[in-house]
Structures are given as C-alpha cells and as structure tokens.
Coordinates of C-alpha atoms (C1' of nucleotides) in Angstrom, one line a residue:
Chain A
M1 CA -10.5 2.7 -8.5
L2 CA -7.7 4.6 -10.2
D3 CA -8.4 7.5 -12.6
P4 CA -9.0 5.8 -16.0
K5 CA -7.6 8.8 -17.8
L6 CA -4.3 8.6 -15.8
L7 CA -4.3 4.8 -16.4
R8 CA -4.6 5.5 -20.1
N9 CA -2.2 8.3 -20.5
Q10 CA 0.6 7.3 -18.2
P11 CA 0.3 3.5 -17.6
E12 CA 4.1 3.1 -17.2
Q13 CA 4.2 5.6 -14.3
I14 CA 1.3 4.0 -12.6
A15 CA 2.7 0.5 -13.1
A16 CA 6.0 1.7 -11.4
Q17 CA 4.1 3.0 -8.4
L18 CA 2.0 -0.2 -8.1
R19 CA 5.2 -2.3 -8.4
R20 CA 6.2 -0.8 -5.0
R21 CA 3.3 -2.6 -3.4
G22 CA 4.0 -5.8 -5.3
F23 CA 1.3 -5.4 -7.9
E24 CA 2.2 -6.1 -11.4
L25 CA 0.1 -4.1 -13.9
D26 CA -0.1 -5.7 -17.3
V27 CA 0.5 -2.5 -19.3
E28 CA 0.7 -4.2 -22.6
Q29 CA -2.7 -5.9 -22.1
L30 CA -4.3 -2.7 -20.9
T31 CA -3.1 -0.5 -23.7
R32 CA -4.1 -3.1 -26.2
L33 CA -7.6 -3.3 -24.9
E34 CA -7.8 0.5 -24.6
A35 CA -6.7 1.0 -28.2
E36 CA -9.3 -1.6 -29.3
R37 CA -12.0 0.1 -27.2
K38 CA -11.2 3.5 -28.5
Q39 CA -11.4 2.4 -32.1
L40 CA -14.6 0.5 -31.5
Q41 CA -16.2 3.3 -29.6
I42 CA -15.6 5.8 -32.3
Q43 CA -17.0 3.4 -34.8
T44 CA -20.1 2.7 -32.7
Q45 CA -20.7 6.4 -32.1
Q46 CA -20.6 7.1 -35.8
L47 CA -23.2 4.4 -36.4
Q48 CA -25.3 5.9 -33.5
S49 CA -25.0 9.3 -35.0
E50 CA -26.1 8.0 -38.3
R51 CA -29.1 6.3 -36.8
N52 CA -30.0 9.5 -34.9
S53 CA -29.9 11.8 -37.9
S54 CA -31.8 9.4 -40.2
A55 CA -34.5 8.9 -37.6
K56 CA -34.8 12.6 -37.3
A57 CA -35.0 13.0 -41.1
I58 CA -37.7 10.3 -41.2
G59 CA -39.6 12.1 -38.5
Q60 CA -39.4 15.4 -40.4
A61 CA -40.4 13.9 -43.7
K62 CA -43.3 12.2 -42.1
A63 CA -44.4 15.5 -40.6
K64 CA -44.4 17.1 -44.0
G65 CA -46.4 14.1 -45.4
E66 CA -43.6 13.0 -47.7
D67 CA -43.0 9.4 -48.7
I68 CA -40.6 7.9 -46.1
Q69 CA -40.1 4.5 -47.9
P70 CA -36.8 5.5 -49.5
L71 CA -35.5 6.7 -46.2
L72 CA -36.4 3.5 -44.5
Q73 CA -34.7 1.5 -47.2
A74 CA -31.5 3.5 -46.7
V75 CA -31.2 2.5 -43.0
S76 CA -32.4 -1.1 -43.3
D77 CA -29.1 -2.7 -42.4
L78 CA -27.9 0.0 -40.0
K79 CA -29.6 -1.6 -37.0
S80 CA -27.8 -4.9 -37.3
R81 CA -24.4 -3.2 -37.8
L82 CA -25.1 -1.0 -34.8
D83 CA -26.2 -3.9 -32.6
A84 CA -23.1 -5.8 -33.4
A85 CA -20.8 -2.9 -32.7
E86 CA -22.6 -2.1 -29.4
A87 CA -22.4 -5.6 -28.2
R88 CA -18.7 -5.9 -28.9
L89 CA -18.1 -2.6 -27.3
G90 CA -20.0 -3.6 -24.2
E91 CA -18.0 -6.8 -23.8
L92 CA -14.8 -4.9 -24.2
Q93 CA -15.8 -2.3 -21.7
E94 CA -16.8 -5.0 -19.2
E95 CA -13.4 -6.6 -19.6
I96 CA -11.5 -3.4 -19.1
N97 CA -13.7 -2.5 -16.1
S98 CA -13.1 -5.8 -14.4
I99 CA -9.4 -5.3 -14.8
V100 CA -9.5 -1.8 -13.5
M101 CA -11.7 -2.7 -10.5
G102 CA -9.0 -5.2 -9.5
I103 CA -6.2 -2.7 -9.5
P104 CA -5.2 -1.5 -6.0
N105 CA -4.6 2.1 -5.0
V106 CA -1.3 3.7 -5.6
P107 CA 0.9 4.2 -2.5
H108 CA 1.6 7.8 -1.5
E109 CA 5.1 9.0 -2.0
T110 CA 5.7 9.1 1.7
V111 CA 4.9 5.4 2.1
P112 CA 8.1 3.4 2.9
D113 CA 9.4 0.8 0.5
G114 CA 9.0 -2.8 1.5
T115 CA 7.3 -6.1 0.8
S116 CA 6.0 -7.3 4.1
E117 CA 5.2 -6.4 7.7
E118 CA 8.9 -6.7 8.5
D119 CA 9.5 -3.5 6.5
N120 CA 7.0 -1.3 8.3
V121 CA 8.6 1.7 9.8
E122 CA 8.1 2.7 13.4
I123 CA 7.2 6.4 13.6
R124 CA 6.9 7.0 17.4
R125 CA 6.3 5.3 20.7
W126 CA 4.1 6.4 23.6
G127 CA 4.0 5.3 27.2
N128 CA 6.2 3.2 29.5
L129 CA 6.1 -0.5 29.3
P130 CA 4.6 -1.8 32.6
E131 CA 6.9 -3.6 34.9
F132 CA 5.7 -6.6 36.9
D133 CA 7.3 -8.2 39.8
F134 CA 5.7 -11.4 38.8
E135 CA 5.4 -13.2 35.5
P136 CA 2.6 -11.4 33.5
R137 CA 0.0 -13.7 32.1
D138 CA -1.8 -13.4 28.8
H139 CA -5.5 -12.5 28.6
V140 CA -6.6 -16.1 28.0
D141 CA -5.1 -17.3 31.3
L142 CA -6.4 -14.2 33.1
G143 CA -9.9 -14.6 31.6
A144 CA -10.1 -18.3 32.4
A145 CA -8.9 -17.7 36.0
L146 CA -11.6 -15.1 36.4
G147 CA -14.2 -17.4 34.9
Q148 CA -15.4 -14.6 32.7
M149 CA -13.9 -15.5 29.4
D150 CA -14.8 -18.9 27.9
F151 CA -13.7 -20.0 24.4
E152 CA -14.8 -23.6 24.9
T153 CA -18.5 -22.7 25.3
A154 CA -18.3 -20.2 22.5
A155 CA -17.0 -23.1 20.3
K156 CA -19.9 -25.2 21.5
I157 CA -22.4 -22.5 20.6
T158 CA -20.8 -21.7 17.2
G159 CA -17.3 -22.9 16.5
S160 CA -13.7 -21.7 16.7
R161 CA -12.8 -18.1 16.7
F162 CA -15.7 -16.9 18.8
S163 CA -15.6 -15.7 22.4
L164 CA -18.0 -15.6 25.4
L165 CA -17.6 -13.0 28.0
S166 CA -19.5 -12.7 31.2
G167 CA -19.9 -10.6 34.3
P168 CA -17.7 -7.6 34.9
L169 CA -15.4 -8.5 32.0
A170 CA -18.3 -8.4 29.6
R171 CA -19.2 -5.1 31.2
L172 CA -15.6 -3.8 30.8
H173 CA -15.9 -4.7 27.1
R174 CA -19.1 -2.7 26.8
A175 CA -17.5 0.2 28.9
L176 CA -14.7 0.4 26.3
I177 CA -17.3 0.9 23.6
Q178 CA -19.1 3.7 25.4
F179 CA -15.9 5.4 26.4
M180 CA -14.6 5.4 22.8
L181 CA -17.8 6.7 21.4
D182 CA -18.1 9.4 24.0
L183 CA -14.5 10.5 23.4
H184 CA -14.8 10.8 19.7
T185 CA -18.2 12.5 19.7
G186 CA -17.4 14.7 22.7
E187 CA -13.9 15.7 22.1
H188 CA -13.0 14.9 18.5
G189 CA -16.1 16.2 16.7
Y190 CA -17.5 13.0 15.2
T191 CA -21.2 12.3 14.6
E192 CA -22.4 9.1 16.1
T193 CA -24.1 6.8 13.6
Y194 CA -26.0 3.6 13.8
V195 CA -25.8 1.6 10.6
P196 CA -26.9 -1.6 9.0
Y197 CA -24.7 -4.7 9.7
L198 CA -25.7 -6.3 6.5
V199 CA -24.7 -4.7 3.2
N200 CA -25.2 -5.3 -0.4
A201 CA -22.6 -6.0 -3.0
E202 CA -22.5 -2.5 -4.4
S203 CA -21.5 -1.1 -1.0
L204 CA -18.7 -3.6 -0.8
R205 CA -17.5 -2.7 -4.2
G206 CA -17.5 1.0 -3.2
T207 CA -15.1 0.5 -0.4
G208 CA -13.0 -2.1 -2.2
Q209 CA -13.8 -5.4 -0.5
L210 CA -15.3 -6.6 -3.7
P211 CA -14.7 -7.9 -6.3
K212 CA -11.3 -9.2 -5.0
F213 CA -11.8 -10.2 -1.4
G214 CA -15.2 -12.0 -1.3
Q215 CA -13.5 -14.9 0.4
D216 CA -12.9 -12.8 3.5
L217 CA -16.6 -12.1 3.9
F218 CA -19.6 -13.9 5.3
K219 CA -22.4 -14.0 2.7
L220 CA -26.0 -14.7 3.6
E221 CA -27.9 -17.4 1.9
G222 CA -31.5 -16.7 0.9
E223 CA -33.5 -14.2 -1.0
H224 CA -31.1 -11.3 -0.8
E225 CA -27.5 -11.0 -1.8
Y226 CA -26.4 -9.5 1.5
Y227 CA -23.1 -9.7 3.4
L228 CA -22.2 -9.3 7.0
I229 CA -20.0 -6.3 7.4
P230 CA -16.3 -6.9 7.9
T231 CA -15.9 -3.4 9.3
A232 CA -18.1 -0.3 9.9
E233 CA -16.1 1.3 7.1
V234 CA -18.4 -0.3 4.6
P235 CA -21.8 1.0 5.7
V236 CA -20.5 4.3 7.0
T237 CA -18.5 5.3 4.0
N238 CA -21.2 4.2 1.7
I239 CA -23.5 6.8 3.3
L240 CA -21.9 9.0 0.6
R241 CA -22.2 6.7 -2.3
N242 CA -23.8 8.5 -5.3
D243 CA -24.1 11.7 -3.3
I244 CA -22.8 15.2 -3.8
V245 CA -21.9 16.9 -0.5
D246 CA -22.2 20.6 0.0
A247 CA -18.8 22.2 0.6
G248 CA -20.2 23.7 3.8
Q249 CA -20.9 20.3 5.3
M250 CA -17.3 19.2 5.0
P251 CA -15.4 17.7 6.6
L252 CA -17.9 14.9 7.4
K253 CA -16.9 13.0 10.4
Y254 CA -18.7 9.9 11.5
V255 CA -18.1 7.4 14.2
A256 CA -19.9 4.1 14.6
H257 CA -19.7 1.1 16.8
T258 CA -20.5 -2.1 15.1
P259 CA -19.7 -5.8 15.3
C260 CA -17.4 -6.9 12.5
F261 CA -17.5 -10.3 10.8
R262 CA -14.6 -11.8 9.0
S263 CA -14.2 -15.3 7.7
E264 CA -10.4 -15.1 8.2
A265 CA -10.0 -17.5 5.4
G266 CA -6.3 -18.1 4.9
S267 CA -5.3 -17.3 8.5
Y268 CA -5.6 -20.9 9.7
G269 CA -3.2 -21.5 12.5
K270 CA -2.5 -17.8 13.0
D271 CA -3.5 -16.2 16.3
T272 CA -5.5 -19.2 17.3
R273 CA -5.2 -18.5 21.0
G274 CA -7.5 -16.0 22.6
M275 CA -9.4 -13.0 21.4
I276 CA -6.9 -11.5 19.0
R277 CA -8.4 -12.9 15.7
Q278 CA -12.1 -13.7 15.8
H279 CA -14.8 -14.2 13.3
Q280 CA -16.9 -11.7 15.3
F281 CA -15.5 -8.6 17.1
E282 CA -16.6 -5.2 18.1
K283 CA -15.0 -2.1 16.7
V284 CA -15.5 1.6 17.0
E285 CA -14.7 3.1 13.6
M286 CA -14.0 6.7 12.6
V287 CA -14.7 7.7 9.0
Q288 CA -14.1 11.1 7.4
A289 CA -14.9 12.6 4.0
V290 CA -12.8 15.7 3.3
R291 CA -11.7 18.1 0.7
P292 CA -8.9 16.5 -1.4
E293 CA -6.3 19.1 -0.3
E294 CA -6.9 18.3 3.3
S295 CA -6.7 14.6 3.4
W296 CA -3.1 14.2 4.3
Q297 CA -3.3 16.5 7.2
V298 CA -6.5 14.8 8.3
L299 CA -4.8 11.4 8.2
E300 CA -2.5 12.7 10.9
Q301 CA -5.4 14.1 13.0
L302 CA -7.4 10.9 12.7
T303 CA -4.4 8.8 13.7
N304 CA -4.1 11.1 16.8
H305 CA -7.8 10.6 17.6
A306 CA -7.1 6.9 17.7
E307 CA -4.0 7.4 19.8
T308 CA -5.9 9.5 22.3
V309 CA -8.0 6.4 23.2
L310 CA -4.8 4.5 24.1
Q311 CA -3.3 7.4 25.9
K312 CA -6.4 7.9 28.0
L313 CA -6.5 4.2 28.8
G314 CA -2.8 4.4 29.7
L315 CA -1.8 1.7 27.3
P316 CA 1.7 1.9 25.8
Y317 CA 1.8 1.7 22.0
R318 CA 3.7 2.6 18.9
V319 CA 2.7 4.0 15.6
V320 CA 3.9 2.2 12.5
A321 CA 3.8 3.4 8.9
L322 CA 2.9 0.4 6.7
C323 CA 5.3 -0.2 3.9
A324 CA 4.0 -0.3 0.3
G325 CA 3.9 -4.0 0.2
D326 CA 1.8 -4.3 3.4
L327 CA -0.9 -1.7 2.4
G328 CA -4.5 -2.7 2.1
F329 CA -6.1 -2.8 -1.4
S330 CA -7.8 0.6 -1.2
A331 CA -5.3 2.6 0.9
A332 CA -2.9 5.2 -0.3
K333 CA -1.2 5.3 3.1
T334 CA -1.8 3.6 6.4
Y335 CA -0.6 4.0 10.0
D336 CA -1.1 1.1 12.3
L337 CA -1.3 1.6 16.0
E338 CA 0.3 -1.3 17.9
V339 CA -0.5 -1.7 21.6
W340 CA 1.9 -3.4 24.0
L341 CA 0.7 -6.8 25.2
P342 CA 2.7 -7.9 28.3
G343 CA 1.4 -11.5 27.9
Q344 CA 3.0 -11.8 24.5
Q345 CA 5.8 -9.3 25.1
K346 CA 4.9 -7.8 21.8
Y347 CA 3.3 -4.8 20.1
R348 CA 0.1 -5.9 18.4
E349 CA -2.1 -4.1 15.9
I350 CA -5.1 -2.4 17.5
S351 CA -6.0 0.2 15.0
S352 CA -5.4 1.0 11.3
C353 CA -5.8 4.5 10.0
S354 CA -5.8 5.1 6.3
N355 CA -6.2 7.7 3.7
F356 CA -7.8 6.3 0.6
G357 CA -7.5 9.5 -1.4
E358 CA -10.2 9.5 -4.2
F359 CA -9.9 5.7 -4.7
Q360 CA -13.1 4.8 -2.8
A361 CA -14.8 8.0 -3.8
R362 CA -14.4 7.2 -7.5
R363 CA -15.7 3.7 -7.0
M364 CA -18.8 4.9 -5.2
K365 CA -19.2 8.3 -6.9
A366 CA -18.9 10.2 -3.7
R367 CA -18.5 13.8 -4.6
W368 CA -18.6 17.3 -3.2
R369 CA -19.3 20.6 -4.9
D370 CA -16.1 22.7 -5.1
P371 CA -17.2 26.3 -4.7
E372 CA -14.2 27.4 -6.7
T373 CA -15.3 25.6 -9.8
G374 CA -19.0 25.0 -9.0
K375 CA -18.5 21.5 -10.3
P376 CA -18.9 18.2 -8.5
E377 CA -15.5 16.7 -7.7
L378 CA -14.4 13.5 -6.0
L379 CA -13.9 13.9 -2.3
H380 CA -11.3 12.0 -0.2
T381 CA -12.2 9.3 2.3
L382 CA -10.3 8.2 5.4
N383 CA -11.0 5.9 8.2
G384 CA -9.4 4.4 11.3
S385 CA -10.3 2.1 14.1
G386 CA -10.8 4.0 17.3
L387 CA -10.3 1.2 18.4
A388 CA -10.8 -2.5 17.9
V389 CA -12.7 -3.3 21.1
G390 CA -11.8 -6.9 21.7
R391 CA -8.1 -6.2 21.3
T392 CA -8.4 -3.2 23.6
L393 CA -10.0 -5.4 26.2
V394 CA -7.0 -7.8 25.8
A395 CA -4.6 -4.9 26.2
V396 CA -6.4 -3.6 29.3
M397 CA -6.4 -7.1 30.9
E398 CA -2.8 -7.7 30.3
N399 CA -1.5 -4.3 31.2
Y400 CA -3.7 -3.8 34.3
Q401 CA -3.3 -7.3 35.7
Q402 CA -2.4 -7.9 39.3
E403 CA -0.4 -10.7 40.8
S404 CA -3.6 -12.2 42.1
G405 CA -5.0 -12.3 38.6
A406 CA -7.4 -9.5 39.2
I407 CA -7.7 -6.7 36.7
R408 CA -7.6 -3.1 37.8
V409 CA -10.1 -0.9 35.9
P410 CA -8.5 2.0 34.1
E411 CA -9.4 5.4 35.6
V412 CA -11.3 6.7 32.5
L413 CA -13.6 3.6 32.6
L414 CA -14.6 3.8 36.2
G415 CA -17.7 5.8 35.4
Y416 CA -19.0 3.1 33.1
M417 CA -18.4 0.2 35.5
G418 CA -21.1 0.7 38.1
G419 CA -18.7 0.9 41.0
V420 CA -16.4 -2.0 40.0
E421 CA -12.8 -0.9 40.4
V422 CA -11.0 -4.2 40.3
I423 CA -12.3 -7.2 38.3
G424 CA -11.7 -10.4 40.2
S425 CA -11.6 -8.8 43.6
K426 CA -14.1 -10.1 46.1
A427 CA -16.0 -6.8 45.8
S428 CA -16.6 -7.3 42.1
L429 CA -18.2 -10.7 42.4
Chain B
rG1 C1' -47.9 -12.6 2.9
rG2 C1' -52.1 -9.7 -0.1
rA3 C1' -53.6 -5.1 -3.1
rG4 C1' -52.2 -0.7 -5.3
rG5 C1' -48.9 3.7 -6.5
rG6 C1' -44.1 5.4 -7.6
rU7 C1' -38.5 6.1 -9.3
rU8 C1' -36.9 12.4 -14.3
rG9 C1' -31.1 17.4 -13.4
rG10 C1' -28.1 19.9 -6.6
rC11 C1' -33.6 19.9 -4.8
rU12 C1' -39.0 20.1 -6.0
rG13 C1' -41.6 18.9 -10.2
rA14 C1' -43.9 18.8 -15.8
rG15 C1' -43.3 15.7 -19.7
rC16 C1' -49.0 13.7 -27.0
rG17 C1' -43.4 7.7 -29.6
rG18 C1' -40.3 12.3 -33.7
rU19 C1' -35.1 19.6 -32.6
rU20 C1' -37.2 16.9 -25.1
rG21 C1' -30.9 16.5 -22.6
rA22 C1' -35.6 17.3 -21.0
rA23 C1' -40.9 22.8 -19.1
rA24 C1' -41.4 25.4 -14.5
rG25 C1' -39.9 26.7 -9.6
rC26 C1' -36.1 26.7 -5.8
rA27 C1' -30.9 26.7 -5.0
rC28 C1' -26.3 28.4 -7.2
rC29 C1' -23.1 31.8 -10.4
rG30 C1' -22.5 36.5 -13.2
rG31 C1' -24.7 41.3 -14.4
rU32 C1' -28.1 45.8 -14.1
rC33 C1' -30.1 48.8 -10.3
rU34 C1' -28.5 50.4 -5.0
rU35 C1' -24.2 54.3 -0.5
rG36 C1' -24.4 48.8 0.8
rA37 C1' -27.8 44.7 1.2
rA38 C1' -32.6 42.8 0.0
rA39 C1' -36.2 43.0 -3.7
rA40 C1' -36.9 43.5 -8.9
rC41 C1' -35.0 42.6 -13.7
rC42 C1' -31.4 40.3 -17.4
rG43 C1' -28.2 36.2 -18.4
rG44 C1' -25.9 31.5 -17.2
rC45 C1' -26.2 26.7 -14.8
rA46 C1' -26.6 18.3 -15.5
rU47 C1' -23.0 14.2 -15.7
rG48 C1' -19.6 11.0 -18.2
rG49 C1' -17.1 9.8 -22.8
rG50 C1' -15.0 10.9 -27.8
rU51 C1' -12.9 14.6 -31.1
rU52 C1' -10.6 19.6 -31.9
rC53 C1' -4.9 24.3 -31.2
rA54 C1' -9.6 26.5 -30.2
rC55 C1' -15.0 28.1 -31.0
rG56 C1' -17.3 23.8 -31.4
rC57 C1' -19.1 19.1 -32.9
rC58 C1' -20.4 13.9 -31.8
rC59 C1' -22.0 9.8 -28.4
rA60 C1' -24.3 8.1 -24.0
rU61 C1' -27.2 8.9 -19.6
rC62 C1' -34.7 10.4 -17.3
rC63 C1' -33.7 3.4 -11.3
rA64 C1' -31.3 -1.2 -13.8
rG65 C1' -31.4 -5.0 -17.7
rG66 C1' -33.9 -6.8 -21.9
rG67 C1' -37.7 -6.0 -25.9
rU68 C1' -41.0 -3.3 -29.8
rU69 C1' -39.8 0.8 -33.5
rC70 C1' -36.6 4.1 -38.8
rG71 C1' -36.9 6.7 -33.9
rA72 C1' -38.3 5.4 -26.6
rA73 C1' -38.0 9.6 -20.6
rU74 C1' -42.7 8.3 -23.1
rC75 C1' -45.1 1.5 -25.2
rC76 C1' -44.1 -4.0 -23.4
rC77 C1' -41.3 -7.6 -20.1
rU78 C1' -38.1 -8.7 -15.9
rG79 C1' -35.5 -7.0 -11.6
rA80 C1' -34.1 -3.5 -7.6
rC81 C1' -35.6 0.1 -4.5
rC82 C1' -39.3 3.5 -2.3
rC83 C1' -44.4 4.7 -0.7
rU84 C1' -49.7 3.7 0.8
rC85 C1' -53.4 0.2 2.6
rC86 C1' -54.5 -4.8 4.8
rG87 C1' -52.3 -9.0 7.5
rC88 C1' -48.4 -10.5 10.9
rC89 C1' -44.8 -8.8 14.3
rA90 C1' -39.7 -7.1 18.2

RNA sequence: GGAGGGUUGGCUGAGCGGUUGAAAGCACCGGUCUUGAAAACCGGCAUGGGUUCACGCCCAUCCAGGGUUCGAAUCCCUGACCCUCCGCCA
C-alpha cells in the first residue's frame, strides 16, 4: 500500500511513476473522492463533537440534579444526522480503500524502463556453460530414463502440473532443501522457521496477493476461509503483522522451506513440459525485515545469498534486473536469478529477490521503534528465493548429466546423499 | 464434539453507563543527585486522522461488526481468536 498522504498530496508524481510499470492511476477519480471524503469527514467530526459535548453537558446537569429535558430536546435530531453522515463516510472510505489496496508499488528509480520480460536488463553472469560431447537432454527425458521422475502417475493421482519423484532423485530433491537451509542458517545468518502452509485472507492482503490475485491461489472449502500458501513469503513476512519490533532485534532474517501451491491460472500452454511450472513445488525462502535506510543495500546482500547457492552447486547463472513493467505487484525492485538449462539452451528463472520498501509493512502494520524518534515507524521488507527447489533439481540434472543419462551429484550435496555419488549408475540402484 | 473463562497502551494489569484515552507497575526518554554508574527522587511517554504559521484544538481507536442510550472499555447480540477441563486423536 502506498502512503495515502503522498497519494493525496502528489498524485501526479505517483501516477507518473506508476505509469512506468504500466499502471494507469485515475488521478481525477481519486482526487474527487478524496475531496468528497475530506468534506464529509469534517462534517461528521463536527456532529460527533456536538454529540460529545452535549452528552457531557447532560451528564453534568444530571449530576447537579437539574432538569435535563430541555437538553435532550436540543439533541433530538442529532443522532439521525450523525448516523447518516457516518454511514456515507464509511462507504466513501471503503471505496477509497479498495482503490488504494489495488494500486501496485512504485518502482525504484534504479529500475530499468520497459514493458515486458524482453526489457529486463542483465546485470552479471557467473560460471562457464557446460560443454557436452553429446546432445544434452532435458530433465524430463533424463528423469524418465532413470525411472525416477513420473508425470503420468502424478497426473493419475491428481492431475496435470504435478510431479512424482522416487529413489535417489527424490533424495537429491530433499538434499537440495537441506543444503540450502544449512547454508543460509550457517553462513548467512538466517533463522530457520517452520510456518503454517495454510493462511488466512488477512495475511494474503498483507503481502499483496489479495485482493487482486485471488485467482492465482488455491482456496480451501469448508468452515474456514483459508488458502494454500503460494510462497513462504506470506506466512513468514506476516510474522511481523501488527507488531512493533525493537531496533535491537533488527535486521530480522528468516529462512523457511515450504511447499508452494499456485493455481497457475492463465498460464495454460506455458511450460507444460516437466517440472518447471507446477501447482505444487518446494521452495526455500529468505525474508528480511530491516531499517528503511538499509533496505537497498540488503537487497544486494540477499541477492548474493541466493547466488551463493548456485555458485556452491556449480550452476551457471545470470542476474537480471526486472524492468518496471515486469515487476510484481508489491515490489519496488527485483533481481531475478536465471540458471542455465542445457536441455533448453536457455537461462530460466530460479530465484526472485525483491525489496518491497514499506509497501507490505504499511499493509500489515509491521513497524519498528526508531531509537532516534522513539516512535514506531514502518520497517522495510525483502525476500528472495534461495532457491526454488524443483527448478534447482532440474538445473542439477541437466548440468550434471552424463552421456549414459546418469546424473553426477554435486560435491556440496554428497554429504546429504548417503553415499550416492552418481544417480543412475549401478551403484545407486 | 461438550462445558466454562478470556481479549484494555511497547509489556503486565485496574477499570460503578457520565472530564476514563483510560489507574498502577515495568520498559523507555529527559532531569536532580553522583568523580562515574546504580539506587533514590522529579518530569515526560499510545496510535491514526482532521485543522492551525504555531501553542493548541477537534475526531476516531480498549479484538471485529451490529444494537441499546442524550452518553458505552463498561450493557445486549453476532463473529474471530486465545485459554482451561472433558471427549477424540497423529
């Protein structure tokens, strides 16, 4: 949520910034509603003030034993006028609020211009692309040949966009999770958290998935209005909702592994092959809550934390700055990490690291006490995948494949693999 | 599933329907004292909104939403969440 004061006082400037990301702010409508609200609010408050003072006068008169009938007479029609004013004000505020909740974050000045993925800007590359003296296969072929990745059976159990892993490949998947958590807790200073995988609507509003993107979510039927989490960002960031954090505890750094559930509505026909785009996938997510003045520096650090995972796994990648038009709803700036997939001969997104500034914090009233002022102030939130586990598995399979179709286990994962060094060798079966 | 109890400021915790936006304690900030610190003492200290050049003034907020009333933290209804006991259970 943007600062309502800013929205009120300089709507044109904000509209210009939002236009960069392709969002058209109806300034005329907003200023009209605001003017109306203001006038109505003043009027309502005057009536309330009148009610309060007359009620007080009646109380005092009664205490002195005076006759209160004339006073009661005087306020007889106040109530109806006040009720009407309050009702209209409430409607108006609701209307304004629903508009404001639907306005995306303003892109940071360093975010490149552009309207789509095509305009994203490559920042840096790491690693050498693997060279094969055979035609590299993609993870679907590799997995099928191994007999350890089975989309048909997953479709039987549930439907499309689910996967079934087995044997050493399933273990490799788990090993990646352990490795990532150990790395972020052990070397990057994050606190491991275990969180609910079902969340309420308020939490989704806090991080920005609602009210606009309900169609991307799986919603439970039944007694409770609960949703499956689309990312750990939702439960982890909402730890701070309605909280005031002591300055001494900052920065707060959380890491969590969770499954993520996405309906992928509107992505029909896109990435239908393999594990790239699934309704259910595992992700290790880093979340930070920091002092406002630190957030831009922290975004760079957090991105580096995600990069470290790829570096340790020896997976070549590039870092891309999303252009304004490609930014997510709540983000002020985002770096995507794209890993090299030999099977597709392409870089594919494997992590997304964003600074949300105070956008999420304002929605969820996540604050910290600034020792300078002694006042509670909005903190800044950031998060990044560290990493998407399914896609990392894909990347490992494709980059570490052998001509035989076997998969060599990356060095850093050996300790998690119970002695398996090559998946698909006789020894692993 | 059954029966009770609860939700008040950063925290703990009082609160007869009428100067209660809210006692008290803790925490925090400032001051006195002290060589310094602690202790003691004095003072300050909720959030959001409106208005003012400013001092200030006004409005809202005691889980949420309705209701009763001239007036609600306080009474009534509904809901959410938490706790205790019983039952069931990984």
